[in-house]
Amino acid sequence: MKAATTSSEHITLERDLTSSGRFFTDLGTAITKGDLFVKLSILWWGAGYARRKQFFKAIAMTLLEAAVIWFTVAFAVQYVPKIGTLGTVQAEQVFNMETMKTEWNDYDDSFQILLFSVLSFVVWFAAVLVVLKNLVNVYQLQRREELGLHINTFKEDVSTYLNEKFHVTLLSLPVLGVVMFNVIPLFILILVAFTNYDQQHMPPTALFTWTGLTNFINLFGGGGLTLTFGYSFARVLVWTLVWAVFATFTTYFGGILLSLFLNNKRTKFAKLWRALFIVTIAVPQFVSLLLVRNFFADNGIFNGMLTSAATALGIIAEGTTLNFPWLTAPGWAHVMIIIINIWIGVPYQMLIATGVLTNLPVDQIESSRIDGASTSQTFRYITMPYVLFVTGPALVTDFVKNINNFNVIYLLTQDVYTTTNQALANSQATEVDLLVTWLFRLTQDYYNYKMASVIGIAVFIICAVFTLVAFNFMLSGDKEGVYN
Amino acid sequence: MEKKPINTKQLVKDIFRHVFIVLMVAVWLVPIVWLVVTSFSAYDGRDMTNFFPKEWSLIQYQKLFTPDTVANFPAWFMNTFKVACACCVISTLFTLMVAYATSFCDFKSRKPLMNLAVILNLFPGVLSMIAVYFILKALGLTNTHLGLVLVYSAASGLGYLIAKGFFDTVPRALCEAAKLDGASQARTFISVIIPLSKPIIVYTIISSFLVPWMDFVYAKMIMNSGISDMWTVSIGLYNMLDKSLINTYFSQFCAGGVLVSIPISILFVIMQKFYVEGITGGAVKG
Amino acid sequence: MKKKLSALLLAFAMLFTLAACSSGSNPGSAAPNDDDNPQQTQSGSQGGSGETIALRVWGAEEDQALLKDLVEKFKAAYPDQTFSIEIGVESESKAKDDILTDVTAAADVFAFACDQLPDLVAAGALLPIDDQMDAVLQNYANKTVADIKSANSEGSVGSATLDGKLYAFPFSADGYFMFYDPSVISADQAKSWDTLLDAAQAGGKKVGMTLASGWYLAGFYYGAGFTTGLNADGTTSMDWNGTSPSGVTGVQVTQAALKIAAHPAFMPVIDGDSSNQIKSGSLCAVVSGCWDSQVAAEAFGDDYMACRLPSFMAGDKEVPGGAVASYKLMGVNAHSKNSGWAMLLAEFLSNEESQVARYSARQLPPTNISAASDPAVAADKGVAGLADQSANASLQAAGGKYWDPVKSFGEQIAQGTIKSDDASVQAALDDLVAGVTAPLG
């Protein structure tokens, strides 16, 4: 710190320095008012730092720049120029008798082009942000130098990442993970909806290319690729919503009721009961659901037990068997799926509700009791509003999760349920499919990635609209403020 | 029972209450009991008429531990365990890091980032599977357990909301005090907040530990070499119920299911208290 | 905002690893075998090309032990070459699903059911057995493609051929026929569905058959002279809603099937559940294949019978019970790194010796003519039943859009949800054909 600046002067200067809060304003200032080295920073990222003797930073930025350039030259140029066509060179092979190997030409792989181009764009987008941010930073350094303020040493810079910039340290790796395994796949998904990536156009053998909005037009009845696709979409969508509503609310209220029941003072061995219910969550879903599916199979043990019971009671004649289509007929299967979901979901919701109920405002309940309120009144006017208030947002997320509840439907119905609705069958759908299981089947069995992507986008829009509406409706005000 | 004069009406009510609970528990446990008893059956396939096996035996467990060409349960179990442990560490770290940053740190892009996370969570995961697969392939990580770990944990930062909810309930005065003592943000996080967060840490550990045991879709896609020694428990057990195998492996599937469920159940029952506190602390905020 | 900057620092570090990994190997040349496969990198090589040939084979779960033996024999047959051969599990009926997700990651040699051939060929997953492969086989295995074609049954070669090109080696016949219990049903009664069902009812037993399947149901229609076909663009053609060359209408066939399904002694079996049903003891006859021979012997007694499917009356014409002729094939991945050796291995795993070994291990009927004429094989009732059926069995040509609609149609017949009057059946058939013949999309 320079002796020339007194403490109060120092503070005023620091305040002058604080950025305007608007990135582009800062950027504009930096570009117009920056010195040569600041401007040079666009070309040589380390220039500004080197000028202010922040050599470590200068080296780091130079290396980073070199890395980006290397990435572009060695990697990105192979793919990005082909993004417009998604490749033109068809795969061709020649067998080499000498080596006993097949030799391939240098063919284009549309999916690789798409994937790596998206990756390159993400990297370049990041690089541009770095350059711009860098400009602002080095201009700040310039200003500090002009004003005679202290310029951080490398060590001080590092220590800021454990203090005021600690969030950067914390967030960088998780954000990177999300970008790699969530954001980039997502971009791909969205882009595939605008291509003809399907079984006839499967890389590496065939190329696929851009088709604009064709897939969307086909889905909503314009194109007529499959006559029944629109019909099937509507049917599946309705069941998806019905399922999500039932699945969410049955388990939610079931869980609350069960936990109230177990929490009651008059219930003995509550812990034991609770533990027994929890066992059903602890069995992995693919085990418990596949088991239940065999339990309720047409020729499964449940029908077998019913048959023996009915025979013993003389309801049915000896030798006849009861074959209730628990999971194989429309209607039956719909109800059973929701019931089985209750079986799976209620213990989980019970756990949550138990936790919430232990935090109940006891004084309120006591006072209401003194006022002569009955148990049901207490429940209705005090317990329930409290629980709803606390778990409301979770209810919304549960609903979205259920719209995308792949496991329950897939494990219970895949290979078991055969539709008798020809129109649905013609579009590879069934009455019990959710949008996600349908799109999963379209990709897994029919490689119809383009339509699956369109459905995926539709699912997203439905979820987004619902979430927005629900949150606006349920959350009056920002609860964060209560604590912060 | 109670020392008060016995109230007959109350007593009848209590009896009904407990009968009801026992009935509920019974209904809930029927499939689980079936799982357990079938695993002790001497018969390999599905017995369609008898709930309890005609002949009891430990043979299914014995078979499970003598790997054959289809089933190599010990290897699957170890694979899954390794993946689950790695997953657990990464996911827990990521979740807590994101939760701390969004709850305690004040920075400009906090809100936009959180909104973005909400949006990202809305896309159906099964669809991006194929892209994830090719990303892993580009990294040379298909058919490796590291690839599985990455798939299960790399994006775990998105599941930070419950942990954030928990952190939001931690009194801010604690942090102020630590700051006054000259502690850095990092110090505060590690020595003040983390020790307070036992429930949410336990919750995160359990939930992330469970993921590799539960998932079969991604696992099946990523471990696609057909070499069954590399599989996780879920691919292996799922495969046992293939049409061509179910009649010889159904009871083994049950035995495998029991073996997987035992450690998880114990974990759950012991950690129940923390689990409930964790998820509730989070749910309070959502 | 500075958060981003540093996050990106890290992002780049990782992205570069990615770039490094990818630019090293051209995506096109990414081979089925992982480069980090330890077995592959250790090149302890002498003789042959001096290079260890790494191959991966996919076979059914039940075949794993057999494959291990055969692979050892293969290595012994080429002592000058060092191999590193891995054996993976992939059920023959689902091989396509995993292969097509990423052809370049699939095994070098894989077994699959012949109905998957069109999809695999369309996706470029199968290496055609062309003139060059003929030369390879001549050089190393001392046989020509023509030898192999003539050594195997005509139908099996046909099932492995598309547009005149042979794409795989057949190694096992996989069709269906009928098992029955001679203590309930006489050989004469087994000749037509009417007498069969009546006899079963009289005996208090049932006749089981899978209807909800594009494979089983097609038998009714193929038997009456109807066809399905695979077009060049991958779509399916189907004439079931019209009149067959033998003068039977699809409506009549469907009505006959509805009548059979409605008979009290008929039991629709879920696809893949036949052995369970046989075991349950409620059946006296079942339409199934050699994979159920043992179960049938246990349930129906050692004197169980196997024969062609019964005939049925369509209108006033008697229609023979048809079936789909199916085979299991051994194919080579077009993207195999060592395609020549993979071809030799595939041929080896399907040659006469291997087929005999496979029969003794699993009682699966060989397609190799001389292996099939082996007295032990020929005496097998299942094999004989399949041979009996083969007179009325036709190859099935169908694209991807065929299966789901027909499965649903079969389920409708099984459940009797189609009204049996002419107009309703015609409408149902028209819907079916519309679905099956729809363009891909």
mmCIF file with all atom_site columns, N, CA and C in Angstrom, chain A residues 16-57:
data_model
loop_
_atom_site.group_PDB
_atom_site.id
_atom_site.type_symbol
_atom_site.label_atom_id
_atom_site.label_alt_id
_atom_site.label_comp_id
_atom_site.label_asym_id
_atom_site.label_entity_id
_atom_site.label_seq_id
_atom_site.pdbx_PDB_ins_code
_atom_site.Cartn_x
_atom_site.Cartn_y
_atom_site.Cartn_z
_atom_site.occupancy
_atom_site.B_iso_or_equiv
_atom_site.pdbx_formal_charge
_atom_site.auth_seq_id
_atom_site.auth_comp_id
_atom_site.auth_asym_id
_atom_site.auth_atom_id
_atom_site.pdbx_PDB_model_num
ATOM 1   N N  . ASP A 1 16 ? -14.693 4.487   -6.143  1.00 0.00 ? 16 ASP A N  1
ATOM 2   C CA . ASP A 1 16 ? -14.691 4.919   -7.539  1.00 0.00 ? 16 ASP A CA 1
ATOM 3   C C  . ASP A 1 16 ? -14.470 3.752   -8.487  1.00 0.00 ? 16 ASP A C  1
ATOM 4   N N  . LEU A 1 17 ? -13.629 2.855   -7.991  1.00 0.00 ? 17 LEU A N  1
ATOM 5   C CA . LEU A 1 17 ? -13.226 1.755   -8.841  1.00 0.00 ? 17 LEU A CA 1
ATOM 6   C C  . LEU A 1 17 ? -14.308 0.698   -9.030  1.00 0.00 ? 17 LEU A C  1
ATOM 7   N N  . THR A 1 18 ? -15.146 0.538   -7.986  1.00 0.00 ? 18 THR A N  1
ATOM 8   C CA . THR A 1 18 ? -16.132 -0.533  -8.089  1.00 0.00 ? 18 THR A CA 1
ATOM 9   C C  . THR A 1 18 ? -16.907 -0.373  -9.379  1.00 0.00 ? 18 THR A C  1
ATOM 10  N N  . SER A 1 19 ? -17.102 -1.497  -10.012 1.00 0.00 ? 19 SER A N  1
ATOM 11  C CA . SER A 1 19 ? -17.669 -1.458  -11.343 1.00 0.00 ? 19 SER A CA 1
ATOM 12  C C  . SER A 1 19 ? -19.099 -0.925  -11.307 1.00 0.00 ? 19 SER A C  1
ATOM 13  N N  . SER A 1 20 ? -19.558 -0.518  -12.454 1.00 0.00 ? 20 SER A N  1
ATOM 14  C CA . SER A 1 20 ? -20.878 0.086   -12.528 1.00 0.00 ? 20 SER A CA 1
ATOM 15  C C  . SER A 1 20 ? -21.980 -0.928  -12.262 1.00 0.00 ? 20 SER A C  1
ATOM 16  N N  . GLY A 1 21 ? -21.603 -2.200  -12.244 1.00 0.00 ? 21 GLY A N  1
ATOM 17  C CA . GLY A 1 21 ? -22.626 -3.219  -12.016 1.00 0.00 ? 21 GLY A CA 1
ATOM 18  C C  . GLY A 1 21 ? -23.180 -3.752  -13.314 1.00 0.00 ? 21 GLY A C  1
ATOM 19  N N  . ARG A 1 22 ? -22.921 -3.031  -14.372 1.00 0.00 ? 22 ARG A N  1
ATOM 20  C CA . ARG A 1 22 ? -23.376 -3.538  -15.671 1.00 0.00 ? 22 ARG A CA 1
ATOM 21  C C  . ARG A 1 22 ? -22.155 -3.943  -16.477 1.00 0.00 ? 22 ARG A C  1
ATOM 22  N N  . PHE A 1 23 ? -22.137 -5.169  -16.847 1.00 0.00 ? 23 PHE A N  1
ATOM 23  C CA . PHE A 1 23 ? -20.948 -5.736  -17.458 1.00 0.00 ? 23 PHE A CA 1
ATOM 24  C C  . PHE A 1 23 ? -20.563 -4.998  -18.730 1.00 0.00 ? 23 PHE A C  1
ATOM 25  N N  . PHE A 1 24 ? -21.576 -4.701  -19.548 1.00 0.00 ? 24 PHE A N  1
ATOM 26  C CA . PHE A 1 24 ? -21.247 -4.128  -20.846 1.00 0.00 ? 24 PHE A CA 1
ATOM 27  C C  . PHE A 1 24 ? -20.803 -2.678  -20.743 1.00 0.00 ? 24 PHE A C  1
ATOM 28  N N  . THR A 1 25 ? -21.330 -1.976  -19.732 1.00 0.00 ? 25 THR A N  1
ATOM 29  C CA . THR A 1 25 ? -20.836 -0.619  -19.498 1.00 0.00 ? 25 THR A CA 1
ATOM 30  C C  . THR A 1 25 ? -19.360 -0.680  -19.153 1.00 0.00 ? 25 THR A C  1
ATOM 31  N N  . ASP A 1 26 ? -19.033 -1.587  -18.240 1.00 0.00 ? 26 ASP A N  1
ATOM 32  C CA . ASP A 1 26 ? -17.628 -1.745  -17.845 1.00 0.00 ? 26 ASP A CA 1
ATOM 33  C C  . ASP A 1 26 ? -16.776 -2.072  -19.049 1.00 0.00 ? 26 ASP A C  1
ATOM 34  N N  . LEU A 1 27 ? -17.332 -2.950  -19.859 1.00 0.00 ? 27 LEU A N  1
ATOM 35  C CA . LEU A 1 27 ? -16.585 -3.400  -21.022 1.00 0.00 ? 27 LEU A CA 1
ATOM 36  C C  . LEU A 1 27 ? -16.309 -2.225  -21.966 1.00 0.00 ? 27 LEU A C  1
ATOM 37  N N  . GLY A 1 28 ? -17.364 -1.431  -22.173 1.00 0.00 ? 28 GLY A N  1
ATOM 38  C CA . GLY A 1 28 ? -17.229 -0.277  -23.042 1.00 0.00 ? 28 GLY A CA 1
ATOM 39  C C  . GLY A 1 28 ? -16.136 0.662   -22.528 1.00 0.00 ? 28 GLY A C  1
ATOM 40  N N  . THR A 1 29 ? -16.195 0.941   -21.219 1.00 0.00 ? 29 THR A N  1
ATOM 41  C CA . THR A 1 29 ? -15.180 1.800   -20.618 1.00 0.00 ? 29 THR A CA 1
ATOM 42  C C  . THR A 1 29 ? -13.801 1.226   -20.838 1.00 0.00 ? 29 THR A C  1
ATOM 43  N N  . ALA A 1 30 ? -13.691 -0.075  -20.597 1.00 0.00 ? 30 ALA A N  1
ATOM 44  C CA . ALA A 1 30 ? -12.385 -0.718  -20.702 1.00 0.00 ? 30 ALA A CA 1
ATOM 45  C C  . ALA A 1 30 ? -11.818 -0.573  -22.105 1.00 0.00 ? 30 ALA A C  1
ATOM 46  N N  . ILE A 1 31 ? -12.695 -0.764  -23.093 1.00 0.00 ? 31 ILE A N  1
ATOM 47  C CA . ILE A 1 31 ? -12.198 -0.706  -24.469 1.00 0.00 ? 31 ILE A CA 1
ATOM 48  C C  . ILE A 1 31 ? -11.836 0.715   -24.868 1.00 0.00 ? 31 ILE A C  1
ATOM 49  N N  . THR A 1 32 ? -12.690 1.668   -24.487 1.00 0.00 ? 32 THR A N  1
ATOM 50  C CA . THR A 1 32 ? -12.427 3.036   -24.912 1.00 0.00 ? 32 THR A CA 1
ATOM 51  C C  . THR A 1 32 ? -11.278 3.658   -24.131 1.00 0.00 ? 32 THR A C  1
ATOM 52  N N  . LYS A 1 33 ? -11.221 3.371   -22.838 1.00 0.00 ? 33 LYS A N  1
ATOM 53  C CA . LYS A 1 33 ? -10.239 4.080   -22.013 1.00 0.00 ? 33 LYS A CA 1
ATOM 54  C C  . LYS A 1 33 ? -8.991  3.282   -21.706 1.00 0.00 ? 33 LYS A C  1
ATOM 55  N N  . GLY A 1 34 ? -8.992  2.011   -22.073 1.00 0.00 ? 34 GLY A N  1
ATOM 56  C CA . GLY A 1 34 ? -7.838  1.181   -21.763 1.00 0.00 ? 34 GLY A CA 1
ATOM 57  C C  . GLY A 1 34 ? -6.605  1.603   -22.531 1.00 0.00 ? 34 GLY A C  1
ATOM 58  N N  . ASP A 1 35 ? -5.442  1.339   -21.952 1.00 0.00 ? 35 ASP A N  1
ATOM 59  C CA . ASP A 1 35 ? -4.204  1.667   -22.653 1.00 0.00 ? 35 ASP A CA 1
ATOM 60  C C  . ASP A 1 35 ? -3.870  0.579   -23.661 1.00 0.00 ? 35 ASP A C  1
ATOM 61  N N  . LEU A 1 36 ? -2.714  0.687   -24.256 1.00 0.00 ? 36 LEU A N  1
ATOM 62  C CA . LEU A 1 36 ? -2.335  -0.252  -25.312 1.00 0.00 ? 36 LEU A CA 1
ATOM 63  C C  . LEU A 1 36 ? -2.391  -1.694  -24.834 1.00 0.00 ? 36 LEU A C  1
ATOM 64  N N  . PHE A 1 37 ? -1.892  -1.907  -23.628 1.00 0.00 ? 37 PHE A N  1
ATOM 65  C CA . PHE A 1 37 ? -1.819  -3.281  -23.149 1.00 0.00 ? 37 PHE A CA 1
ATOM 66  C C  . PHE A 1 37 ? -3.197  -3.862  -22.862 1.00 0.00 ? 37 PHE A C  1
ATOM 67  N N  . VAL A 1 38 ? -4.090  -2.989  -22.415 1.00 0.00 ? 38 VAL A N  1
ATOM 68  C CA . VAL A 1 38 ? -5.450  -3.459  -22.201 1.00 0.00 ? 38 VAL A CA 1
ATOM 69  C C  . VAL A 1 38 ? -6.049  -3.896  -23.531 1.00 0.00 ? 38 VAL A C  1
ATOM 70  N N  . LYS A 1 39 ? -5.827  -3.062  -24.549 1.00 0.00 ? 39 LYS A N  1
ATOM 71  C CA . LYS A 1 39 ? -6.384  -3.405  -25.864 1.00 0.00 ? 39 LYS A CA 1
ATOM 72  C C  . LYS A 1 39 ? -5.691  -4.638  -26.439 1.00 0.00 ? 39 LYS A C  1
ATOM 73  N N  . LEU A 1 40 ? -4.407  -4.713  -26.171 1.00 0.00 ? 40 LEU A N  1
ATOM 74  C CA . LEU A 1 40 ? -3.643  -5.847  -26.653 1.00 0.00 ? 40 LEU A CA 1
ATOM 75  C C  . LEU A 1 40 ? -4.149  -7.163  -26.033 1.00 0.00 ? 40 LEU A C  1
ATOM 76  N N  . SER A 1 41 ? -4.774  -7.043  -24.871 1.00 0.00 ? 41 SER A N  1
ATOM 77  C CA . SER A 1 41 ? -5.259  -8.230  -24.166 1.00 0.00 ? 41 SER A CA 1
ATOM 78  C C  . SER A 1 41 ? -6.259  -9.037  -24.982 1.00 0.00 ? 41 SER A C  1
ATOM 79  N N  . ILE A 1 42 ? -6.870  -8.384  -25.981 1.00 0.00 ? 42 ILE A N  1
ATOM 80  C CA . ILE A 1 42 ? -7.793  -9.137  -26.817 1.00 0.00 ? 42 ILE A CA 1
ATOM 81  C C  . ILE A 1 42 ? -7.033  -10.180 -27.616 1.00 0.00 ? 42 ILE A C  1
ATOM 82  N N  . LEU A 1 43 ? -5.843  -9.775  -28.060 1.00 0.00 ? 43 LEU A N  1
ATOM 83  C CA . LEU A 1 43 ? -5.039  -10.706 -28.853 1.00 0.00 ? 43 LEU A CA 1
ATOM 84  C C  . LEU A 1 43 ? -4.177  -11.603 -27.972 1.00 0.00 ? 43 LEU A C  1
ATOM 85  N N  . TRP A 1 44 ? -3.465  -10.933 -27.047 1.00 0.00 ? 44 TRP A N  1
ATOM 86  C CA . TRP A 1 44 ? -2.637  -11.721 -26.121 1.00 0.00 ? 44 TRP A CA 1
ATOM 87  C C  . TRP A 1 44 ? -3.251  -11.568 -24.732 1.00 0.00 ? 44 TRP A C  1
ATOM 88  N N  . TRP A 1 45 ? -3.921  -12.638 -24.281 1.00 0.00 ? 45 TRP A N  1
ATOM 89  C CA . TRP A 1 45 ? -4.720  -12.535 -23.058 1.00 0.00 ? 45 TRP A CA 1
ATOM 90  C C  . TRP A 1 45 ? -3.913  -12.131 -21.830 1.00 0.00 ? 45 TRP A C  1
ATOM 91  N N  . GLY A 1 46 ? -2.617  -12.437 -21.888 1.00 0.00 ? 46 GLY A N  1
ATOM 92  C CA . GLY A 1 46 ? -1.815  -12.150 -20.701 1.00 0.00 ? 46 GLY A CA 1
ATOM 93  C C  . GLY A 1 46 ? -1.229  -10.747 -20.693 1.00 0.00 ? 46 GLY A C  1
ATOM 94  N N  . ALA A 1 47 ? -1.439  -9.967  -21.777 1.00 0.00 ? 47 ALA A N  1
ATOM 95  C CA . ALA A 1 47 ? -0.752  -8.681  -21.950 1.00 0.00 ? 47 ALA A CA 1
ATOM 96  C C  . ALA A 1 47 ? -0.949  -7.729  -20.769 1.00 0.00 ? 47 ALA A C  1
ATOM 97  N N  . GLY A 1 48 ? -2.199  -7.549  -20.402 1.00 0.00 ? 48 GLY A N  1
ATOM 98  C CA . GLY A 1 48 ? -2.514  -6.591  -19.347 1.00 0.00 ? 48 GLY A CA 1
ATOM 99  C C  . GLY A 1 48 ? -1.865  -6.965  -18.029 1.00 0.00 ? 48 GLY A C  1
ATOM 100 N N  . TYR A 1 49 ? -1.875  -8.239  -17.727 1.00 0.00 ? 49 TYR A N  1
ATOM 101 C CA . TYR A 1 49 ? -1.297  -8.694  -16.459 1.00 0.00 ? 49 TYR A CA 1
ATOM 102 C C  . TYR A 1 49 ? 0.207   -8.540  -16.475 1.00 0.00 ? 49 TYR A C  1
ATOM 103 N N  . ALA A 1 50 ? 0.806   -8.866  -17.627 1.00 0.00 ? 50 ALA A N  1
ATOM 104 C CA . ALA A 1 50 ? 2.253   -8.775  -17.725 1.00 0.00 ? 50 ALA A CA 1
ATOM 105 C C  . ALA A 1 50 ? 2.700   -7.329  -17.495 1.00 0.00 ? 50 ALA A C  1
ATOM 106 N N  . ARG A 1 51 ? 1.926   -6.391  -18.061 1.00 0.00 ? 51 ARG A N  1
ATOM 107 C CA . ARG A 1 51 ? 2.249   -4.961  -17.933 1.00 0.00 ? 51 ARG A CA 1
ATOM 108 C C  . ARG A 1 51 ? 2.206   -4.546  -16.471 1.00 0.00 ? 51 ARG A C  1
ATOM 109 N N  . ARG A 1 52 ? 1.259   -5.099  -15.698 1.00 0.00 ? 52 ARG A N  1
ATOM 110 C CA . ARG A 1 52 ? 1.155   -4.727  -14.271 1.00 0.00 ? 52 ARG A CA 1
ATOM 111 C C  . ARG A 1 52 ? 1.956   -5.670  -13.399 1.00 0.00 ? 52 ARG A C  1
ATOM 112 N N  . LYS A 1 53 ? 2.838   -6.405  -14.010 1.00 0.00 ? 53 LYS A N  1
ATOM 113 C CA . LYS A 1 53 ? 3.760   -7.287  -13.290 1.00 0.00 ? 53 LYS A CA 1
ATOM 114 C C  . LYS A 1 53 ? 3.059   -8.416  -12.536 1.00 0.00 ? 53 LYS A C  1
ATOM 115 N N  . GLN A 1 54 ? 1.866   -8.778  -12.995 1.00 0.00 ? 54 GLN A N  1
ATOM 116 C CA . GLN A 1 54 ? 1.232   -9.976  -12.429 1.00 0.00 ? 54 GLN A CA 1
ATOM 117 C C  . GLN A 1 54 ? 1.604   -11.151 -13.329 1.00 0.00 ? 54 GLN A C  1
ATOM 118 N N  . PHE A 1 55 ? 2.846   -11.619 -13.136 1.00 0.00 ? 55 PHE A N  1
ATOM 119 C CA . PHE A 1 55 ? 3.371   -12.552 -14.136 1.00 0.00 ? 55 PHE A CA 1
ATOM 120 C C  . PHE A 1 55 ? 2.706   -13.921 -14.102 1.00 0.00 ? 55 PHE A C  1
ATOM 121 N N  . PHE A 1 56 ? 2.374   -14.366 -12.887 1.00 0.00 ? 56 PHE A N  1
ATOM 122 C CA . PHE A 1 56 ? 1.718   -15.673 -12.810 1.00 0.00 ? 56 PHE A CA 1
ATOM 123 C C  . PHE A 1 56 ? 0.422   -15.681 -13.608 1.00 0.00 ? 56 PHE A C  1
ATOM 124 N N  . LYS A 1 57 ? -0.345  -14.606 -13.372 1.00 0.00 ? 57 LYS A N  1
ATOM 125 C CA . LYS A 1 57 ? -1.608  -14.505 -14.088 1.00 0.00 ? 57 LYS A CA 1
ATOM 126 C C  . LYS A 1 57 ? -1.365  -14.423 -15.596 1.00 0.00 ? 57 LYS A C  1
#
